[in-house]
Amino acid sequence: MVREGSLRRSTHRVVSLLLLSSVVSLTTLTLSWSAASASERAPHTQSSGGPITIGSSVFPVTLDPTANPSAAIDEVIDYNVLQHLVELAPNGSLQPTLATSWTLSKNRRIYTFKIRHGVHFSNGDPLTAADVTFSMDRVIKSGSTYPYAKIFDVKSVKTLSSDTVQVTLDSPSWEWLFNLASYSNGVVLDPRTVSTLGTDPVGTGPYAVSGEVQNYSVSLNVNPRYWGPKPRTSGVTFRYFSSPNAENAALESGQLNLIDNLGNPSSLASFEHNRSYQIISGLTNGKVQLTLNNSYGPLRKTLVRQAISYAIDRQAIIDVASGGRGLPLGSDSVPADPYYLNLAHVYTYNPTKAKLLLRKAGYPHGFALSLTLPPYPYAQLAAPLIVSELSAVGIHVSVQNIPFPLWLSRVFEAGNFQTTIIDHAEARDISNYGTNGYYWHYAGTATVAALLRSANAAPTQAQWIAGYRKVLRLITKQAVNDWLYVLPEITIAQASVTGLPRFGYTESFNLAYLGIGGSVPAAAKKLGFA
Amino acid sequence: MTPLLIRRLARTLLTLFVASVVVFLLMSVLPGSPASVILGTQATPHALAALNVRLGFDRPLITQYLSWIGGLISFHLGNSYITNSALAPQISHALAVTGPLIALSLLIAVTLSSPLSFYLALRRSTLGGTLISSLSQIGLAVPSFALGLLLIDLFALRVHLLPASGFTPWSTSWTEALRSLALPAISLGLIETATLTKYLTSALTESLDAEYLVYARSRGLSTQQALLHHGWRNALPSLTTVLGLEIGGLLVGAVVVESVFTLPGIGSLLLNAVQNRDLLLVQDLVMIAVLFVTVVNGVIDLTAHLLDPRLERR
């Protein structure tokens, strides 16, 4: 007994010693870490001119906007690194950028641009008219990888003098100049650097790419040769998060200065009513819609499609899927479009009328329908409500969740679906309704194409607008799709961040005036920088 | 020993071959092609066909397989379908995160579980023993990502001690790199501690009743001395076997933990590659993982033979 007891005591001592030593070593490690951290933390006290870190969600698979349409590339590179002849300000207005002025011929087919003097690429190469011609030629050349080639209807490009470039269009267009500004097809490149566009795009913008870590971050330095007003930071880093929780935690712990586009609006609550943060929600070009396959069974009938539009309460969907932010839609156009028409009232929520229309269409007992969903929060959050609202009028919806690559191949390319919820993010994409074989299989594409053509040939802008509005009224009347709402871009930033773009009308997250503290010039405020 | 080495090597090669065929076939039947992901909603049938030719997807499957494997054998990991950039540097950058993460969590697990299991083997029925063994039960049940979220909340949001997420490259500052790996390694390591403690305790408890230990004690050694000198060595083979199995598990755990802490490691590289249909990258990563696990298990097998000569005679 005595022996046993003493044994126990000595064992206890050995084990305690082992435990103690590991605890001590861990504690020392943690302490040395915390000491090292104190100096690097506290971004709240940064003065104007320091670096800024932005949280975002999708890592750009390449930095070359001329090879891939991913909006994640444009967010970082467009306007900030690579510039256009003309660009869109955050409020959607056209701004002369690398062109100082331009003229349009009488037949409205020839644009003549004056190129800005004294502009250099970030590598020191001077910008010439020949560079502009090279960049535009590269879009239309055979073998071009530009993602938006079909909206860039250019016949030829010519260098007229050292500072003049002439562009001849295939046909007159009221949209071409806007497309040149809005879509990344318009970027002006340094011909000597096109081989490294994917990793090191060299441009004339306020920032230049300084590094990237796969699936993690892209860093920008200030371009010392920038021709415009000096940027207000010493550099900007975009950091990418697949989990919204991790992104929010990074903002709360001070690792991020802002989140440029909140993926899941339900996490807004933790930042609202907190004076350390500012929330900016601006409209985008994104049209979240319930796409209807017009060639599928009951959906072939206009009455059925109208019934579906009446059966869905758009404001309720905005409340559920978008944190109450967003604007109800009634057609394929957003307030930034010159031809915008508010048609949200055409199909005001009215389940009784929906049932009536279904009876008239020959479906008094409703029918079954499938809804194919991509994995995006707006679609996932809206779906349960849509399912229950449609079931209330007798349409029984079964939901099918699929990954985005499958959505692209099955729904978008093969047209093998009945309904889906998707954000059509491109600006002024009404021409989709005139594209034969587009995935919703609208029967009236020929009519719409003719209307769009004649509108673009119109001699005045007012006539063009009237022509486009005719198309909007037509597709709304036929309820081709059920347009739900304009997707908002929700930016959450530390209260001290200034110069944020107040709208999401550009794919670029415009960094031109971003800074911490200080004040933004009044002229920039007018263009939509907060 | 030599025939054993040759047997192991042959088995490793066979495993690698089978894995390469399986992963290649799996990737080729995965719906959604790289071309459709690249073109997205701007795709037209014409553009899709042209891109597929440029990427080489118009070739027969066997040609595609052979050109991939041929590249791997000559240490060319190839270029990404999506970005056209070389894959080798991407993979080595990711390994510089995941490798140290796994090593650190193993270090934590072994350092903590060894004293804990000694304590448990000797004093299971005391209050401390009950406490430790129930804690390790909880550790077995809690997934590492849940622990990770808890640690972020405690040490990054409430007390600003460690970064909530992200990674500072080793070349920028190795202390910062260690700091960014601290919480992920602790979440993986603590859970691993629970598993190791359980195995090690049972191995040690078993040896407590073994005849050689009774004999050692009859020679005048105390239980704890006997356990340290004889029991420990006899428990080592089973510990190394468990370690071999657990390293594969740690790789999977690292994938999850990397996503919680947004570390640019192998896990996030693999996830993004699958989402973007960067097929070549997926194939390369899977092969590296298979190679890693088979090599580790081979080494563990050989170590077990060294530690326990009796295995040689079996």
mmCIF file of N, CA, C and O in Angstrom, chain A residues 7-8 10-12 14-15 18-19 22 30 33-34 37 40-41 61-62 67-69 145 147-148 150 213-216 239 241 246 249-250 252-253 255 405-406 408-409 412-413 426, chain B residues 31-32 36-42 48 54 82-83 90 115-116 119 122-123 156-157 160-161 163-167 176 178-179 182 222-224 260 262 264 268-269 272 275-277:
data_model
loop_
_atom_site.group_PDB
_atom_site.id
_atom_site.type_symbol
_atom_site.label_atom_id
_atom_site.label_comp_id
_atom_site.label_asym_id
_atom_site.label_seq_id
_atom_site.Cartn_x
_atom_site.Cartn_y
_atom_site.Cartn_z
ATOM 1 N N LEU A 7 4.534 5.595 -5.426
ATOM 2 C CA LEU A 7 4.656 5.456 -6.869
ATOM 3 C C LEU A 7 3.750 6.480 -7.584
ATOM 4 O O LEU A 7 4.148 7.204 -8.470
ATOM 5 N N ARG A 8 2.490 6.487 -7.157
ATOM 6 C CA ARG A 8 1.512 7.380 -7.756
ATOM 7 C C ARG A 8 1.985 8.819 -7.721
ATOM 8 O O ARG A 8 1.938 9.527 -8.686
ATOM 9 N N SER A 10 5.046 10.048 -7.484
ATOM 10 C CA SER A 10 6.162 10.401 -8.367
ATOM 11 C C SER A 10 5.710 10.408 -9.835
ATOM 12 O O SER A 10 6.138 11.253 -10.612
ATOM 13 N N THR A 11 4.826 9.498 -10.229
ATOM 14 C CA THR A 11 4.313 9.500 -11.596
ATOM 15 C C THR A 11 3.635 10.826 -11.872
ATOM 16 O O THR A 11 3.796 11.452 -12.896
ATOM 17 N N HIS A 12 2.832 11.236 -10.886
ATOM 18 C CA HIS A 12 2.089 12.476 -11.010
ATOM 19 C C HIS A 12 3.032 13.625 -11.329
ATOM 20 O O HIS A 12 2.778 14.437 -12.191
ATOM 21 N N VAL A 14 6.055 13.535 -12.755
ATOM 22 C CA VAL A 14 6.603 13.461 -14.122
ATOM 23 C C VAL A 14 5.595 13.984 -15.137
ATOM 24 O O VAL A 14 5.900 14.830 -15.973
ATOM 25 N N VAL A 15 4.346 13.490 -14.992
ATOM 26 C CA VAL A 15 3.319 13.872 -15.963
ATOM 27 C C VAL A 15 3.042 15.363 -15.887
ATOM 28 O O VAL A 15 2.966 16.049 -16.908
ATOM 29 N N LEU A 18 5.669 17.308 -17.682
ATOM 30 C CA LEU A 18 5.504 17.250 -19.138
ATOM 31 C C LEU A 18 4.415 18.213 -19.593
ATOM 32 O O LEU A 18 4.582 18.989 -20.535
ATOM 33 N N LEU A 19 3.264 18.142 -18.886
ATOM 34 C CA LEU A 19 2.132 19.000 -19.231
ATOM 35 C C LEU A 19 2.515 20.467 -19.132
ATOM 36 O O LEU A 19 2.276 21.258 -20.036
ATOM 37 N N SER A 22 4.726 21.778 -21.941
ATOM 38 C CA SER A 22 4.078 22.057 -23.225
ATOM 39 C C SER A 22 3.200 23.299 -23.123
ATOM 40 O O SER A 22 3.135 24.100 -24.060
ATOM 41 N N THR A 30 2.590 32.176 -28.083
ATOM 42 C CA THR A 30 1.463 33.086 -28.270
ATOM 43 C C THR A 30 1.838 34.500 -27.864
ATOM 44 O O THR A 30 1.505 35.462 -28.534
ATOM 45 N N TRP A 33 3.946 36.159 -30.376
ATOM 46 C CA TRP A 33 3.113 36.514 -31.519
ATOM 47 C C TRP A 33 2.347 37.802 -31.270
ATOM 48 O O TRP A 33 2.276 38.677 -32.098
ATOM 49 N N SER A 34 1.761 37.863 -30.047
ATOM 50 C CA SER A 34 0.905 39.027 -29.789
ATOM 51 C C SER A 34 1.749 40.294 -29.737
ATOM 52 O O SER A 34 1.331 41.346 -30.178
ATOM 53 N N SER A 37 2.345 41.483 -33.147
ATOM 54 C CA SER A 37 1.175 41.938 -33.895
ATOM 55 C C SER A 37 0.809 43.386 -33.608
ATOM 56 O O SER A 37 0.267 44.067 -34.446
ATOM 57 N N GLU A 40 1.515 46.070 -36.191
ATOM 58 C CA GLU A 40 0.928 46.012 -37.532
ATOM 59 C C GLU A 40 -0.588 46.248 -37.557
ATOM 60 O O GLU A 40 -1.156 46.455 -38.603
ATOM 61 N N ARG A 41 -1.213 46.178 -36.370
ATOM 62 C CA ARG A 41 -2.672 46.277 -36.370
ATOM 63 C C ARG A 41 -3.138 47.721 -36.429
ATOM 64 O O ARG A 41 -2.399 48.625 -36.780
ATOM 65 N N VAL A 61 -9.711 34.495 -62.294
ATOM 66 C CA VAL A 61 -8.909 33.351 -62.724
ATOM 67 C C VAL A 61 -7.746 33.796 -63.594
ATOM 68 O O VAL A 61 -6.708 33.147 -63.638
ATOM 69 N N THR A 62 -7.905 34.906 -64.318
ATOM 70 C CA THR A 62 -6.812 35.485 -65.077
ATOM 71 C C THR A 62 -6.969 36.995 -64.937
ATOM 72 O O THR A 62 -8.036 37.480 -64.574
ATOM 73 N N ALA A 67 -9.698 37.988 -72.597
ATOM 74 C CA ALA A 67 -9.779 36.549 -72.854
ATOM 75 C C ALA A 67 -10.877 35.874 -72.058
ATOM 76 O O ALA A 67 -11.125 34.689 -72.231
ATOM 77 N N ASN A 68 -11.537 36.610 -71.174
ATOM 78 C CA ASN A 68 -12.472 35.978 -70.257
ATOM 79 C C ASN A 68 -13.465 37.039 -69.767
ATOM 80 O O ASN A 68 -13.042 38.126 -69.368
ATOM 81 N N PRO A 69 -14.781 36.740 -69.804
ATOM 82 C CA PRO A 69 -15.757 37.771 -69.432
ATOM 83 C C PRO A 69 -15.985 37.911 -67.925
ATOM 84 O O PRO A 69 -16.813 38.723 -67.511
ATOM 85 N N THR A 145 -9.988 36.643 -78.926
ATOM 86 C CA THR A 145 -10.563 35.948 -77.772
ATOM 87 C C THR A 145 -11.436 36.894 -76.952
ATOM 88 O O THR A 145 -11.870 36.545 -75.862
ATOM 89 N N PRO A 147 -14.267 38.617 -75.131
ATOM 90 C CA PRO A 147 -15.520 37.959 -74.765
ATOM 91 C C PRO A 147 -16.775 38.641 -75.314
ATOM 92 O O PRO A 147 -17.797 37.996 -75.439
ATOM 93 N N TYR A 148 -16.700 39.933 -75.644
ATOM 94 C CA TYR A 148 -17.939 40.609 -76.058
ATOM 95 C C TYR A 148 -17.907 40.981 -77.538
ATOM 96 O O TYR A 148 -18.463 41.995 -77.949
ATOM 97 N N LYS A 150 -19.424 40.165 -80.051
ATOM 98 C CA LYS A 150 -20.666 40.353 -80.796
ATOM 99 C C LYS A 150 -21.293 41.737 -80.588
ATOM 100 O O LYS A 150 -22.163 42.123 -81.352
ATOM 101 N N VAL A 213 -1.617 36.325 -55.425
ATOM 102 C CA VAL A 213 -1.474 35.006 -54.826
ATOM 103 C C VAL A 213 -2.717 34.234 -55.224
ATOM 104 O O VAL A 213 -3.839 34.679 -54.952
ATOM 105 N N GLN A 214 -2.526 33.098 -55.909
ATOM 106 C CA GLN A 214 -3.643 32.321 -56.429
ATOM 107 C C GLN A 214 -4.761 32.127 -55.411
ATOM 108 O O GLN A 214 -4.501 31.705 -54.283
ATOM 109 N N ASN A 215 -5.980 32.393 -55.833
ATOM 110 C CA ASN A 215 -7.170 32.184 -55.010
ATOM 111 C C ASN A 215 -7.131 32.959 -53.699
ATOM 112 O O ASN A 215 -7.820 32.613 -52.760
ATOM 113 N N TYR A 216 -6.277 33.972 -53.613
ATOM 114 C CA TYR A 216 -6.142 34.646 -52.331
ATOM 115 C C TYR A 216 -6.161 36.164 -52.468
ATOM 116 O O TYR A 216 -6.992 36.826 -51.842
ATOM 117 N N ARG A 239 -8.608 41.118 -51.405
ATOM 118 C CA ARG A 239 -8.471 39.779 -50.811
ATOM 119 C C ARG A 239 -9.772 39.019 -51.000
ATOM 120 O O ARG A 239 -10.853 39.576 -50.848
ATOM 121 N N PHE A 241 -12.581 35.865 -50.469
ATOM 122 C CA PHE A 241 -13.151 34.996 -49.441
ATOM 123 C C PHE A 241 -14.226 34.123 -50.056
ATOM 124 O O PHE A 241 -15.127 34.633 -50.728
ATOM 125 N N ALA A 246 -16.123 34.421 -42.978
ATOM 126 C CA ALA A 246 -14.705 34.768 -42.828
ATOM 127 C C ALA A 246 -14.476 36.202 -43.285
ATOM 128 O O ALA A 246 -13.693 36.941 -42.682
ATOM 129 N N ALA A 249 -15.744 38.533 -40.629
ATOM 130 C CA ALA A 249 -14.831 38.510 -39.475
ATOM 131 C C ALA A 249 -13.580 39.322 -39.774
ATOM 132 O O ALA A 249 -13.053 40.016 -38.908
ATOM 133 N N ALA A 250 -13.094 39.258 -41.027
ATOM 134 C CA ALA A 250 -11.886 39.999 -41.391
ATOM 135 C C ALA A 250 -12.138 41.505 -41.333
ATOM 136 O O ALA A 250 -11.267 42.273 -40.933
ATOM 137 N N GLU A 252 -14.460 42.921 -39.344
ATOM 138 C CA GLU A 252 -14.643 43.258 -37.934
ATOM 139 C C GLU A 252 -13.321 43.284 -37.173
ATOM 140 O O GLU A 252 -13.157 44.041 -36.221
ATOM 141 N N SER A 253 -12.369 42.428 -37.575
ATOM 142 C CA SER A 253 -11.103 42.399 -36.842
ATOM 143 C C SER A 253 -10.114 43.431 -37.371
ATOM 144 O O SER A 253 -9.003 43.530 -36.886
ATOM 145 N N GLN A 255 -8.757 43.565 -40.448
ATOM 146 C CA GLN A 255 -7.870 43.132 -41.539
ATOM 147 C C GLN A 255 -8.285 43.757 -42.870
ATOM 148 O O GLN A 255 -7.474 43.900 -43.766
ATOM 149 N N PRO A 405 -20.934 25.588 -63.333
ATOM 150 C CA PRO A 405 -20.501 25.062 -64.630
ATOM 151 C C PRO A 405 -21.585 24.217 -65.303
ATOM 152 O O PRO A 405 -21.773 24.265 -66.514
ATOM 153 N N LEU A 406 -22.322 23.468 -64.485
ATOM 154 C CA LEU A 406 -23.401 22.649 -65.027
ATOM 155 C C LEU A 406 -24.549 23.549 -65.493
ATOM 156 O O LEU A 406 -25.193 23.292 -66.516
ATOM 157 N N LEU A 408 -24.224 26.490 -66.710
ATOM 158 C CA LEU A 408 -23.810 27.046 -68.002
ATOM 159 C C LEU A 408 -24.040 26.050 -69.132
ATOM 160 O O LEU A 408 -24.573 26.400 -70.178
ATOM 161 N N SER A 409 -23.618 24.792 -68.914
ATOM 162 C CA SER A 409 -23.709 23.859 -70.031
ATOM 163 C C SER A 409 -25.141 23.363 -70.231
ATOM 164 O O SER A 409 -25.602 23.232 -71.354
ATOM 165 N N PHE A 412 -27.820 27.242 -69.946
ATOM 166 C CA PHE A 412 -27.498 28.356 -70.838
ATOM 167 C C PHE A 412 -27.146 27.893 -72.251
ATOM 168 O O PHE A 412 -27.574 28.489 -73.223
ATOM 169 N N GLU A 413 -26.337 26.816 -72.343
ATOM 170 C CA GLU A 413 -25.925 26.400 -73.685
ATOM 171 C C GLU A 413 -26.920 25.443 -74.327
ATOM 172 O O GLU A 413 -27.269 25.590 -75.496
ATOM 173 N N GLU A 426 -25.037 42.007 -67.388
ATOM 174 C CA GLU A 426 -24.518 42.920 -68.397
ATOM 175 C C GLU A 426 -25.418 44.142 -68.578
ATOM 176 O O GLU A 426 -26.630 44.056 -68.525
ATOM 177 N N PRO B 31 -19.611 17.178 -65.538
ATOM 178 C CA PRO B 31 -20.360 18.046 -66.451
ATOM 179 C C PRO B 31 -19.824 19.479 -66.416
ATOM 180 O O PRO B 31 -19.352 19.944 -65.387
ATOM 181 N N GLY B 32 -19.902 20.166 -67.537
ATOM 182 C CA GLY B 32 -19.433 21.547 -67.610
ATOM 183 C C GLY B 32 -17.977 21.570 -68.030
ATOM 184 O O GLY B 32 -17.110 21.175 -67.277
ATOM 185 N N SER B 36 -16.768 26.146 -71.520
ATOM 186 C CA SER B 36 -18.026 26.813 -71.179
ATOM 187 C C SER B 36 -17.867 27.670 -69.933
ATOM 188 O O SER B 36 -18.542 28.684 -69.783
ATOM 189 N N VAL B 37 -16.958 27.273 -69.032
ATOM 190 C CA VAL B 37 -16.723 28.106 -67.852
ATOM 191 C C VAL B 37 -15.996 29.390 -68.239
ATOM 192 O O VAL B 37 -16.307 30.480 -67.756
ATOM 193 N N ILE B 38 -15.024 29.278 -69.172
ATOM 194 C CA ILE B 38 -14.285 30.467 -69.594
ATOM 195 C C ILE B 38 -15.218 31.453 -70.284
ATOM 196 O O ILE B 38 -15.229 32.650 -69.984
ATOM 197 N N LEU B 39 -16.040 30.951 -71.207
ATOM 198 C CA LEU B 39 -16.878 31.867 -71.995
ATOM 199 C C LEU B 39 -18.103 32.330 -71.224
ATOM 200 O O LEU B 39 -18.664 33.384 -71.524
ATOM 201 N N GLY B 40 -18.533 31.537 -70.241
ATOM 202 C CA GLY B 40 -19.659 31.935 -69.404
ATOM 203 C C GLY B 40 -20.888 32.273 -70.227
ATOM 204 O O GLY B 40 -21.208 31.580 -71.199
ATOM 205 N N THR B 41 -21.556 33.361 -69.865
ATOM 206 C CA THR B 41 -22.800 33.708 -70.553
ATOM 207 C C THR B 41 -22.540 34.391 -71.888
ATOM 208 O O THR B 41 -23.479 34.824 -72.543
ATOM 209 N N GLN B 42 -21.275 34.515 -72.292
ATOM 210 C CA GLN B 42 -20.977 35.085 -73.607
ATOM 211 C C GLN B 42 -20.734 33.984 -74.640
ATOM 212 O O GLN B 42 -20.273 34.257 -75.745
ATOM 213 N N LEU B 48 -17.378 28.284 -78.577
ATOM 214 C CA LEU B 48 -17.111 27.099 -77.762
ATOM 215 C C LEU B 48 -16.260 26.095 -78.529
ATOM 216 O O LEU B 48 -15.271 25.579 -78.000
ATOM 217 N N ARG B 54 -8.570 24.920 -79.295
ATOM 218 C CA ARG B 54 -7.379 25.573 -78.764
ATOM 219 C C ARG B 54 -6.881 24.886 -77.495
ATOM 220 O O ARG B 54 -5.690 24.763 -77.256
ATOM 221 N N ILE B 82 -7.386 27.429 -67.851
ATOM 222 C CA ILE B 82 -8.146 28.658 -67.667
ATOM 223 C C ILE B 82 -7.256 29.885 -67.837
ATOM 224 O O ILE B 82 -7.627 30.840 -68.518
ATOM 225 N N THR B 83 -6.059 29.867 -67.229
ATOM 226 C CA THR B 83 -5.228 31.069 -67.246
ATOM 227 C C THR B 83 -4.035 30.931 -68.170
ATOM 228 O O THR B 83 -3.359 31.902 -68.456
ATOM 229 N N GLN B 90 2.186 27.660 -58.918
ATOM 230 C CA GLN B 90 0.938 27.758 -58.139
ATOM 231 C C GLN B 90 0.901 26.671 -57.078
ATOM 232 O O GLN B 90 0.554 26.911 -55.926
ATOM 233 N N PRO B 115 2.138 13.317 -23.321
ATOM 234 C CA PRO B 115 1.976 13.381 -21.859
ATOM 235 C C PRO B 115 0.560 13.026 -21.417
ATOM 236 O O PRO B 115 0.380 12.360 -20.393
ATOM 237 N N LEU B 116 -0.442 13.442 -22.215
ATOM 238 C CA LEU B 116 -1.825 13.178 -21.817
ATOM 239 C C LEU B 116 -2.089 11.682 -21.728
ATOM 240 O O LEU B 116 -2.717 11.198 -20.786
ATOM 241 N N TYR B 119 -0.495 10.108 -18.716
ATOM 242 C CA TYR B 119 -1.290 10.430 -17.538
ATOM 243 C C TYR B 119 -2.509 9.527 -17.480
ATOM 244 O O TYR B 119 -2.820 8.936 -16.442
ATOM 245 N N LEU B 122 -1.855 5.838 -16.599
ATOM 246 C CA LEU B 122 -1.515 5.593 -15.207
ATOM 247 C C LEU B 122 -2.617 5.996 -14.235
ATOM 248 O O LEU B 122 -2.754 5.418 -13.180
ATOM 249 N N ARG B 123 -3.412 6.971 -14.589
ATOM 250 C CA ARG B 123 -4.369 7.512 -13.603
ATOM 251 C C ARG B 123 -5.743 7.723 -14.196
ATOM 252 O O ARG B 123 -6.370 8.750 -14.015
ATOM 253 N N ALA B 156 -9.416 36.417 -32.362
ATOM 254 C CA ALA B 156 -9.246 37.439 -33.389
ATOM 255 C C ALA B 156 -10.272 38.553 -33.244
ATOM 256 O O ALA B 156 -9.960 39.721 -33.441
ATOM 257 N N LEU B 157 -11.516 38.193 -32.874
ATOM 258 C CA LEU B 157 -12.555 39.228 -32.803
ATOM 259 C C LEU B 157 -12.668 39.838 -31.409
ATOM 260 O O LEU B 157 -12.760 41.048 -31.265
ATOM 261 N N HIS B 160 -7.785 40.906 -29.904
ATOM 262 C CA HIS B 160 -7.085 40.992 -31.198
ATOM 263 C C HIS B 160 -5.667 40.426 -31.063
ATOM 264 O O HIS B 160 -4.685 41.146 -31.099
ATOM 265 N N LEU B 161 -5.578 39.111 -30.856
ATOM 266 C CA LEU B 161 -4.302 38.478 -30.584
ATOM 267 C C LEU B 161 -3.677 37.941 -31.871
ATOM 268 O O LEU B 161 -2.498 38.087 -32.129
ATOM 269 N N PRO B 163 -4.446 36.984 -36.318
ATOM 270 C CA PRO B 163 -5.298 37.362 -37.448
ATOM 271 C C PRO B 163 -6.501 36.418 -37.607
ATOM 272 O O PRO B 163 -6.374 35.222 -37.352
ATOM 273 N N ALA B 164 -7.644 36.984 -38.002
ATOM 274 C CA ALA B 164 -8.862 36.190 -38.138
ATOM 275 C C ALA B 164 -8.752 35.239 -39.320
ATOM 276 O O ALA B 164 -9.342 34.162 -39.327
ATOM 277 N N SER B 165 -8.022 35.642 -40.327
ATOM 278 C CA SER B 165 -7.909 34.791 -41.508
ATOM 279 C C SER B 165 -6.757 35.295 -42.347
ATOM 280 O O SER B 165 -6.156 36.315 -42.042
ATOM 281 N N GLY B 166 -6.461 34.559 -43.419
ATOM 282 C CA GLY B 166 -5.470 35.025 -44.367
ATOM 283 C C GLY B 166 -4.072 34.525 -44.052
ATOM 284 O O GLY B 166 -3.851 33.847 -43.042
ATOM 285 N N PHE B 167 -3.146 34.856 -44.934
ATOM 286 C CA PHE B 167 -1.802 34.323 -44.819
ATOM 287 C C PHE B 167 -0.794 35.349 -45.312
ATOM 288 O O PHE B 167 -0.957 35.939 -46.373
ATOM 289 N N GLU B 176 5.145 36.547 -39.190
ATOM 290 C CA GLU B 176 3.753 36.805 -39.568
ATOM 291 C C GLU B 176 3.138 35.550 -40.181
ATOM 292 O O GLU B 176 1.967 35.247 -39.968
ATOM 293 N N LEU B 178 3.901 32.488 -39.461
ATOM 294 C CA LEU B 178 3.596 31.588 -38.342
ATOM 295 C C LEU B 178 2.342 32.038 -37.613
ATOM 296 O O LEU B 178 1.489 31.237 -37.255
ATOM 297 N N ARG B 179 2.244 33.378 -37.412
ATOM 298 C CA ARG B 179 1.049 33.907 -36.741
ATOM 299 C C ARG B 179 -0.215 33.567 -37.521
ATOM 300 O O ARG B 179 -1.245 33.240 -36.948
ATOM 301 N N ALA B 182 -1.164 30.012 -36.899
ATOM 302 C CA ALA B 182 -1.348 29.573 -35.509
ATOM 303 C C ALA B 182 -2.758 29.022 -35.253
ATOM 304 O O ALA B 182 -2.912 27.864 -34.859
ATOM 305 N N SER B 222 9.982 1.290 -11.174
ATOM 306 C CA SER B 222 8.635 1.756 -10.846
ATOM 307 C C SER B 222 7.781 1.620 -12.104
ATOM 308 O O SER B 222 8.306 1.512 -13.221
ATOM 309 N N THR B 223 6.434 1.666 -11.934
ATOM 310 C CA THR B 223 5.535 1.530 -13.098
ATOM 311 C C THR B 223 5.868 2.574 -14.143
ATOM 312 O O THR B 223 5.933 2.303 -15.338
ATOM 313 N N GLN B 224 6.117 3.806 -13.633
ATOM 314 C CA GLN B 224 6.329 4.896 -14.589
ATOM 315 C C GLN B 224 7.660 4.732 -15.316
ATOM 316 O O GLN B 224 7.747 4.940 -16.521
ATOM 317 N N VAL B 260 -12.061 27.807 -43.880
ATOM 318 C CA VAL B 260 -12.537 28.629 -42.762
ATOM 319 C C VAL B 260 -11.626 29.845 -42.555
ATOM 320 O O VAL B 260 -12.076 30.959 -42.323
ATOM 321 N N THR B 262 -9.528 31.067 -44.836
ATOM 322 C CA THR B 262 -9.151 31.563 -46.162
ATOM 323 C C THR B 262 -7.637 31.576 -46.377
ATOM 324 O O THR B 262 -7.034 32.600 -46.674
ATOM 325 N N PRO B 264 -4.426 30.422 -48.632
ATOM 326 C CA PRO B 264 -4.221 30.048 -50.035
ATOM 327 C C PRO B 264 -3.448 28.748 -50.165
ATOM 328 O O PRO B 264 -2.385 28.710 -50.768
ATOM 329 N N SER B 268 -7.803 25.258 -50.991
ATOM 330 C CA SER B 268 -8.526 26.267 -51.763
ATOM 331 C C SER B 268 -8.144 26.181 -53.234
ATOM 332 O O SER B 268 -8.972 26.426 -54.109
ATOM 333 N N LEU B 269 -6.900 25.794 -53.503
ATOM 334 C CA LEU B 269 -6.483 25.633 -54.900
ATOM 335 C C LEU B 269 -7.327 24.546 -55.570
ATOM 336 O O LEU B 269 -7.840 24.731 -56.680
ATOM 337 N N ASN B 272 -11.156 25.629 -55.951
ATOM 338 C CA ASN B 272 -11.337 26.576 -57.046
ATOM 339 C C ASN B 272 -11.104 25.914 -58.397
ATOM 340 O O ASN B 272 -11.775 26.228 -59.369
ATOM 341 N N GLN B 275 -14.188 24.084 -59.270
ATOM 342 C CA GLN B 275 -15.265 25.005 -59.658
ATOM 343 C C GLN B 275 -15.023 25.628 -61.029
ATOM 344 O O GLN B 275 -15.943 25.825 -61.796
ATOM 345 N N ASN B 276 -13.756 25.943 -61.326
ATOM 346 C CA ASN B 276 -13.446 26.570 -62.612
ATOM 347 C C ASN B 276 -13.213 25.540 -63.698
ATOM 348 O O ASN B 276 -12.861 25.909 -64.815
ATOM 349 N N ARG B 277 -13.330 24.268 -63.371
ATOM 350 C CA ARG B 277 -13.055 23.188 -64.315
ATOM 351 C C ARG B 277 -11.644 23.311 -64.876
ATOM 352 O O ARG B 277 -11.427 23.135 -66.068
#
